[in-house]
PDB file of C-alpha atoms in Angstrom:
ATOM      1  CA  MET H   1     -17.205 -27.071-189.894  1.00 48.00           C
ATOM      2  CA  GLU H   2     -14.524 -29.621-189.278  1.00 51.00           C
ATOM      3  CA  ARG H   3     -16.233 -30.571-186.009  1.00 51.00           C
ATOM      4  CA  ILE H   4     -19.480 -31.370-187.859  1.00 52.00           C
ATOM      5  CA  ASN H   5     -17.658 -33.627-190.274  1.00 53.00           C
ATOM      6  CA  ILE H   6     -16.073 -35.627-187.442  1.00 51.00           C
ATOM      7  CA  THR H   7     -19.446 -36.073-185.736  1.00 52.00           C
ATOM      8  CA  TYR H   8     -21.058 -37.034-189.025  1.00 54.00           C
ATOM      9  CA  LEU H   9     -18.195 -39.471-189.753  1.00 51.00           C
ATOM     10  CA  THR H  10     -18.474 -40.987-186.288  1.00 52.00           C
ATOM     11  CA  ARG H  11     -22.217 -41.572-186.710  1.00 55.00           C
ATOM     12  CA  PHE H  12     -21.696 -42.861-190.207  1.00 57.00           C
ATOM     13  CA  LEU H  13     -19.186 -45.484-188.968  1.00 53.00           C
ATOM     14  CA  PHE H  14     -20.808 -46.264-185.627  1.00 55.00           C
ATOM     15  CA  ILE H  15     -24.305 -47.134-186.871  1.00 62.00           C
ATOM     16  CA  PRO H  16     -23.217 -49.815-189.394  1.00 61.00           C
ATOM     17  CA  PHE H  17     -20.695 -51.171-186.870  1.00 57.00           C
ATOM     18  CA  PHE H  18     -23.443 -51.381-184.227  1.00 56.00           C
ATOM     19  CA  PHE H  19     -25.793 -53.308-186.553  1.00 57.00           C
ATOM     20  CA  LEU H  20     -22.980 -55.622-187.654  1.00 54.00           C
ATOM     21  CA  VAL H  21     -22.101 -56.502-184.042  1.00 50.00           C
ATOM     22  CA  CYS H  22     -25.768 -56.947-183.058  1.00 54.00           C
ATOM     23  CA  ASN H  23     -26.354 -59.189-186.049  1.00 54.00           C
ATOM     24  CA  SER H  24     -23.341 -61.317-185.072  1.00 52.00           C
ATOM     25  CA  ILE H  25     -24.576 -61.648-181.494  1.00 52.00           C
ATOM     26  CA  ILE H  26     -28.076 -62.625-182.601  1.00 53.00           C
ATOM     27  CA  ALA H  27     -26.643 -65.157-185.058  1.00 50.00           C
ATOM     28  CA  GLN H  28     -24.552 -66.667-182.253  1.00 52.00           C
ATOM     29  CA  ASP H  29     -27.621 -66.994-180.026  1.00 50.00           C
ATOM     30  CA  LEU H  30     -29.643 -68.615-182.814  1.00 50.00           C
ATOM     31  CA  ASN H  31     -26.868 -71.162-183.328  1.00 52.00           C
ATOM     32  CA  ASN H  32     -26.899 -71.972-179.605  1.00 55.00           C
ATOM     33  CA  ILE H  33     -30.690 -72.316-179.566  1.00 57.00           C
ATOM     34  CA  ASN H  34     -30.626 -74.766-182.470  1.00 57.00           C
ATOM     35  CA  LYS H  35     -27.790 -76.752-180.905  1.00 63.00           C
ATOM     36  CA  LYS H  36     -29.090 -79.446-178.548  1.00 71.00           C
ATOM     37  CA  SER H  37     -27.393 -80.116-175.249  1.00 78.00           C
ATOM     38  CA  ASP H  38     -25.571 -83.424-174.982  1.00 87.00           C
ATOM     39  CA  PHE H  39     -26.083 -83.557-171.190  1.00 90.00           C
ATOM     40  CA  PHE H  40     -28.570 -86.440-171.317  1.00 90.00           C
ATOM     41  CA  LYS H  41     -26.293 -88.448-173.615  1.00 92.00           C
ATOM     42  CA  HIS H  42     -24.020 -88.827-170.575  1.00 94.00           C
ATOM     43  CA  VAL H  43     -26.758 -89.685-168.051  1.00 96.00           C
ATOM     44  CA  LYS H  44     -27.325 -93.371-167.249  1.00 96.00           C
ATOM     45  CA  PHE H  45     -30.209 -94.762-165.215  1.00 96.00           C
ATOM     46  CA  GLY H  46     -30.233 -97.917-163.144  1.00 95.00           C
ATOM     47  CA  GLY H  47     -30.931 -99.132-159.679  1.00 87.00           C
ATOM     48  CA  ALA H  48     -31.881-102.095-157.579  1.00 85.00           C
ATOM     49  CA  PHE H  49     -35.034-103.995-156.772  1.00 83.00           C
ATOM     50  CA  GLY H  50     -35.205-106.704-154.158  1.00 85.00           C
ATOM     51  CA  LEU H  51     -38.016-108.948-153.004  1.00 87.00           C
ATOM     52  CA  GLY H  52     -37.726-111.611-150.355  1.00 88.00           C
ATOM     53  CA  ILE H  53     -40.862-113.362-149.140  1.00 89.00           C
ATOM     54  CA  SER H  54     -41.059-116.445-146.989  1.00 88.00           C
ATOM     55  CA  ASN H  55     -43.179-117.817-144.184  1.00 88.00           C
ATOM     56  CA  ASN H  56     -43.690-114.896-141.738  1.00 88.00           C
ATOM     57  CA  TYR H  57     -41.009-112.739-143.426  1.00 90.00           C
ATOM     58  CA  THR H  58     -41.139-109.942-146.041  1.00 91.00           C
ATOM     59  CA  ASP H  59     -38.291-107.856-147.447  1.00 90.00           C
ATOM     60  CA  ILE H  60     -38.940-105.313-150.231  1.00 93.00           C
ATOM     61  CA  LEU H  61     -36.252-102.963-151.590  1.00 91.00           C
ATOM     62  CA  LEU H  62     -36.497-100.273-154.274  1.00 93.00           C
ATOM     63  CA  ALA H  63     -33.455 -98.121-155.084  1.00 93.00           C
ATOM     64  CA  PRO H  64     -33.464 -96.168-158.379  1.00 96.00           C
ATOM     65  CA  SER H  65     -30.285 -94.300-159.326  1.00 96.00           C
ATOM     66  CA  ALA H  66     -28.817 -92.048-162.001  1.00 97.00           C
ATOM     67  CA  ILE H  67     -25.197 -91.277-162.854  1.00 97.00           C
ATOM     68  CA  TYR H  68     -23.508 -88.757-165.105  1.00 97.00           C
ATOM     69  CA  GLU H  69     -20.514 -90.075-167.070  1.00 95.00           C
ATOM     70  CA  PHE H  70     -17.980 -87.267-167.249  1.00 95.00           C
ATOM     71  CA  ASN H  71     -15.763 -89.451-169.433  1.00 94.00           C
ATOM     72  CA  SER H  72     -15.072 -93.174-169.917  1.00 91.00           C
ATOM     73  CA  THR H  73     -13.166 -93.280-166.607  1.00 94.00           C
ATOM     74  CA  PHE H  74     -15.258 -91.292-164.109  1.00 96.00           C
ATOM     75  CA  ALA H  75     -18.970 -91.046-163.246  1.00 96.00           C
ATOM     76  CA  MET H  76     -20.940 -89.578-160.344  1.00 97.00           C
ATOM     77  CA  GLY H  77     -24.571 -89.773-159.386  1.00 96.00           C
ATOM     78  CA  VAL H  78     -27.318 -90.130-156.830  1.00 97.00           C
ATOM     79  CA  ALA H  79     -29.679 -92.833-155.669  1.00 96.00           C
ATOM     80  CA  LEU H  80     -32.737 -93.046-153.468  1.00 97.00           C
ATOM     81  CA  GLN H  81     -33.277 -96.138-151.394  1.00 95.00           C
ATOM     82  CA  GLY H  82     -36.430 -97.356-149.716  1.00 95.00           C
ATOM     83  CA  SER H  83     -37.052-100.679-148.064  1.00 95.00           C
ATOM     84  CA  TYR H  84     -39.608-102.385-145.882  1.00 95.00           C
ATOM     85  CA  ILE H  85     -38.762-105.430-143.772  1.00 92.00           C
ATOM     86  CA  GLN H  86     -41.129-107.382-141.560  1.00 92.00           C
ATOM     87  CA  SER H  87     -40.601-110.474-139.504  1.00 90.00           C
ATOM     88  CA  LYS H  88     -44.003-111.492-138.135  1.00 88.00           C
ATOM     89  CA  ASP H  89     -44.323-111.154-134.364  1.00 85.00           C
ATOM     90  CA  PHE H  90     -40.745-109.855-134.115  1.00 89.00           C
ATOM     91  CA  TYR H  91     -40.148-106.524-135.889  1.00 88.00           C
ATOM     92  CA  LYS H  92     -41.013-104.121-138.724  1.00 92.00           C
ATOM     93  CA  SER H  93     -38.514-101.775-140.306  1.00 93.00           C
ATOM     94  CA  TRP H  94     -38.737 -98.869-142.769  1.00 95.00           C
ATOM     95  CA  ILE H  95     -35.372 -97.734-144.171  1.00 95.00           C
ATOM     96  CA  TYR H  96     -35.072 -94.847-146.631  1.00 97.00           C
ATOM     97  CA  GLY H  97     -32.633 -92.156-147.736  1.00 96.00           C
ATOM     98  CA  PRO H  98     -30.265 -90.784-150.388  1.00 97.00           C
ATOM     99  CA  THR H  99     -26.923 -92.065-151.630  1.00 96.00           C
ATOM    100  CA  LEU H 100     -24.082 -90.283-153.439  1.00 96.00           C
ATOM    101  CA  ILE H 101     -22.208 -92.495-155.896  1.00 96.00           C
ATOM    102  CA  ALA H 102     -18.759 -92.129-157.499  1.00 96.00           C
ATOM    103  CA  LEU H 103     -17.493 -94.696-160.018  1.00 96.00           C
ATOM    104  CA  VAL H 104     -13.974 -94.985-161.436  1.00 96.00           C
ATOM    105  CA  ASN H 105     -13.050 -97.350-164.259  1.00 96.00           C
ATOM    106  CA  PRO H 106      -9.220 -97.416-164.413  1.00 96.00           C
ATOM    107  CA  ILE H 107      -9.520-100.005-167.201  1.00 95.00           C
ATOM    108  CA  ASP H 108     -12.651-101.216-169.011  1.00 93.00           C
ATOM    109  CA  GLN H 109     -12.973-104.429-166.959  1.00 96.00           C
ATOM    110  CA  ILE H 110     -12.456-102.950-163.447  1.00 97.00           C
ATOM    111  CA  GLN H 111     -14.846-100.637-161.601  1.00 97.00           C
ATOM    112  CA  LEU H 112     -13.977 -98.981-158.290  1.00 97.00           C
ATOM    113  CA  SER H 113     -16.810 -97.377-156.362  1.00 96.00           C
ATOM    114  CA  MET H 114     -17.505 -95.123-153.433  1.00 97.00           C
ATOM    115  CA  GLU H 115     -21.033 -94.737-152.054  1.00 96.00           C
ATOM    116  CA  LEU H 116     -21.956 -92.368-149.242  1.00 96.00           C
ATOM    117  CA  GLU H 117     -25.317 -93.385-147.855  1.00 95.00           C
ATOM    118  CA  GLN H 118     -27.493 -91.563-145.303  1.00 96.00           C
ATOM    119  CA  LEU H 119     -30.447 -93.689-144.227  1.00 95.00           C
ATOM    120  CA  ARG H 120     -33.308 -93.039-141.867  1.00 96.00           C
ATOM    121  CA  VAL H 121     -34.118 -96.237-139.993  1.00 93.00           C
ATOM    122  CA  ASN H 122     -37.471 -96.751-138.252  1.00 94.00           C
ATOM    123  CA  ASN H 123     -37.524-100.072-136.387  1.00 91.00           C
ATOM    124  CA  THR H 124     -40.512-101.281-134.384  1.00 91.00           C
ATOM    125  CA  TYR H 125     -39.959-104.384-132.279  1.00 90.00           C
ATOM    126  CA  THR H 126     -43.244-106.211-131.776  1.00 87.00           C
ATOM    127  CA  TYR H 127     -42.048-109.068-129.539  1.00 85.00           C
ATOM    128  CA  THR H 128     -42.202-106.791-126.480  1.00 79.00           C
ATOM    129  CA  ILE H 129     -45.286-105.376-124.807  1.00 79.00           C
ATOM    130  CA  PRO H 130     -45.617-102.511-125.343  1.00 85.00           C
ATOM    131  CA  ASN H 131     -43.921-102.394-128.732  1.00 85.00           C
ATOM    132  CA  TYR H 132     -40.470-100.807-128.695  1.00 87.00           C
ATOM    133  CA  SER H 133     -39.414 -98.320-131.411  1.00 90.00           C
ATOM    134  CA  ASP H 134     -35.857 -97.483-132.369  1.00 89.00           C
ATOM    135  CA  ASP H 135     -35.587 -94.601-134.892  1.00 92.00           C
ATOM    136  CA  PHE H 136     -32.191 -93.272-135.971  1.00 92.00           C
ATOM    137  CA  TRP H 137     -30.021 -92.076-138.864  1.00 93.00           C
ATOM    138  CA  ASN H 138     -27.326 -94.395-140.200  1.00 93.00           C
ATOM    139  CA  THR H 139     -24.366 -93.246-142.289  1.00 93.00           C
ATOM    140  CA  ALA H 140     -22.507 -95.760-144.429  1.00 94.00           C
ATOM    141  CA  LEU H 141     -19.424 -95.269-146.598  1.00 95.00           C
ATOM    142  CA  PHE H 142     -19.002 -98.156-149.003  1.00 95.00           C
ATOM    143  CA  LEU H 143     -15.741 -98.683-150.889  1.00 97.00           C
ATOM    144  CA  GLY H 144     -16.018-101.328-153.575  1.00 96.00           C
ATOM    145  CA  ALA H 145     -14.354-103.063-156.473  1.00 97.00           C
ATOM    146  CA  GLY H 146     -15.866-105.195-159.163  1.00 96.00           C
ATOM    147  CA  TYR H 147     -15.611-106.706-162.609  1.00 97.00           C
ATOM    148  CA  ARG H 148     -17.337-104.689-165.333  1.00 95.00           C
ATOM    149  CA  SER H 149     -18.647-105.757-168.715  1.00 94.00           C
ATOM    150  CA  GLN H 150     -20.299-102.955-170.712  1.00 89.00           C
ATOM    151  CA  ASN H 151     -23.140-101.599-168.527  1.00 90.00           C
ATOM    152  CA  VAL H 152     -23.039-104.321-165.823  1.00 93.00           C
ATOM    153  CA  ALA H 153     -20.650-104.536-162.868  1.00 93.00           C
ATOM    154  CA  ALA H 154     -20.491-107.182-160.118  1.00 94.00           C
ATOM    155  CA  GLY H 155     -18.240-107.239-157.093  1.00 94.00           C
ATOM    156  CA  LEU H 156     -17.869-106.570-153.373  1.00 95.00           C
ATOM    157  CA  LYS H 157     -18.186-103.403-151.340  1.00 95.00           C
ATOM    158  CA  TYR H 158     -17.220-102.770-147.724  1.00 95.00           C
ATOM    159  CA  ASN H 159     -18.839-100.310-145.321  1.00 94.00           C
ATOM    160  CA  VAL H 160     -15.864 -98.678-143.581  1.00 95.00           C
ATOM    161  CA  LEU H 161     -18.277 -97.124-141.019  1.00 92.00           C
ATOM    162  CA  TYR H 162     -19.944-100.464-140.172  1.00 91.00           C
ATOM    163  CA  LYS H 163     -21.154-100.983-136.588  1.00 86.00           C
ATOM    164  CA  LYS H 164     -22.995-104.183-135.721  1.00 82.00           C
ATOM    165  CA  LYS H 165     -25.071-102.403-133.051  1.00 80.00           C
ATOM    166  CA  ASP H 166     -26.734-100.166-135.683  1.00 75.00           C
ATOM    167  CA  ASN H 167     -29.109-102.991-136.732  1.00 71.00           C
ATOM    168  CA  VAL H 168     -29.053-101.939-140.383  1.00 83.00           C
ATOM    169  CA  TYR H 169     -26.613-104.309-142.086  1.00 82.00           C
ATOM    170  CA  ASN H 170     -25.720-107.800-140.893  1.00 83.00           C
ATOM    171  CA  THR H 171     -22.111-107.441-142.064  1.00 88.00           C
ATOM    172  CA  GLY H 172     -19.787-104.746-143.371  1.00 90.00           C
ATOM    173  CA  LEU H 173     -18.965-106.689-146.561  1.00 93.00           C
ATOM    174  CA  MET H 174     -21.659-106.879-149.233  1.00 90.00           C
ATOM    175  CA  PRO H 175     -21.860-108.198-152.796  1.00 91.00           C
ATOM    176  CA  PHE H 176     -23.308-105.953-155.498  1.00 90.00           C
ATOM    177  CA  ILE H 177     -24.562-106.131-159.056  1.00 89.00           C
ATOM    178  CA  ARG H 178     -24.847-102.717-160.726  1.00 90.00           C
ATOM    179  CA  VAL H 179     -26.637-102.134-164.050  1.00 91.00           C
ATOM    180  CA  TYR H 180     -26.960 -98.781-165.876  1.00 92.00           C
ATOM    181  CA  PHE H 181     -28.699 -98.038-169.167  1.00 91.00           C
TER     182      PHE H 181
END
């Protein structure tokens, strides 16, 4: 008889305990469902657009980007770059690829940057007969520093992997203006 009482007591205590724990777990999940993620509060969008048109020359650049601000000092993100360049009767070039971006703001007015860029370059030289094509991948690692005011930064960046023979950039040192919203 004592054994029956222990089993009955165990069931009597276990069932309410089980429902209490389940109710707590469900309440926790409902709180998490109602709570909105703040992920997109830290995401900033920006990019670059360039257009250069003159007599017998066209240069179009489109490079959207997005960064995630981990805190007020550090942000990382990605960009996609695409450009078309044509110099009539000389060459045409398609350049496209991804970029990884890291930004550090040691103080509010200074922004340090690192950009790892992997571009596919498709050059077609039209001044030769037959036309000559030069297709290759180009890797660039830009280290930069600039002055920052709110969501705008302007400065200089240097491609530490720059090679003049790659026919992608005219120089290793480049100015930049960066805007994120």
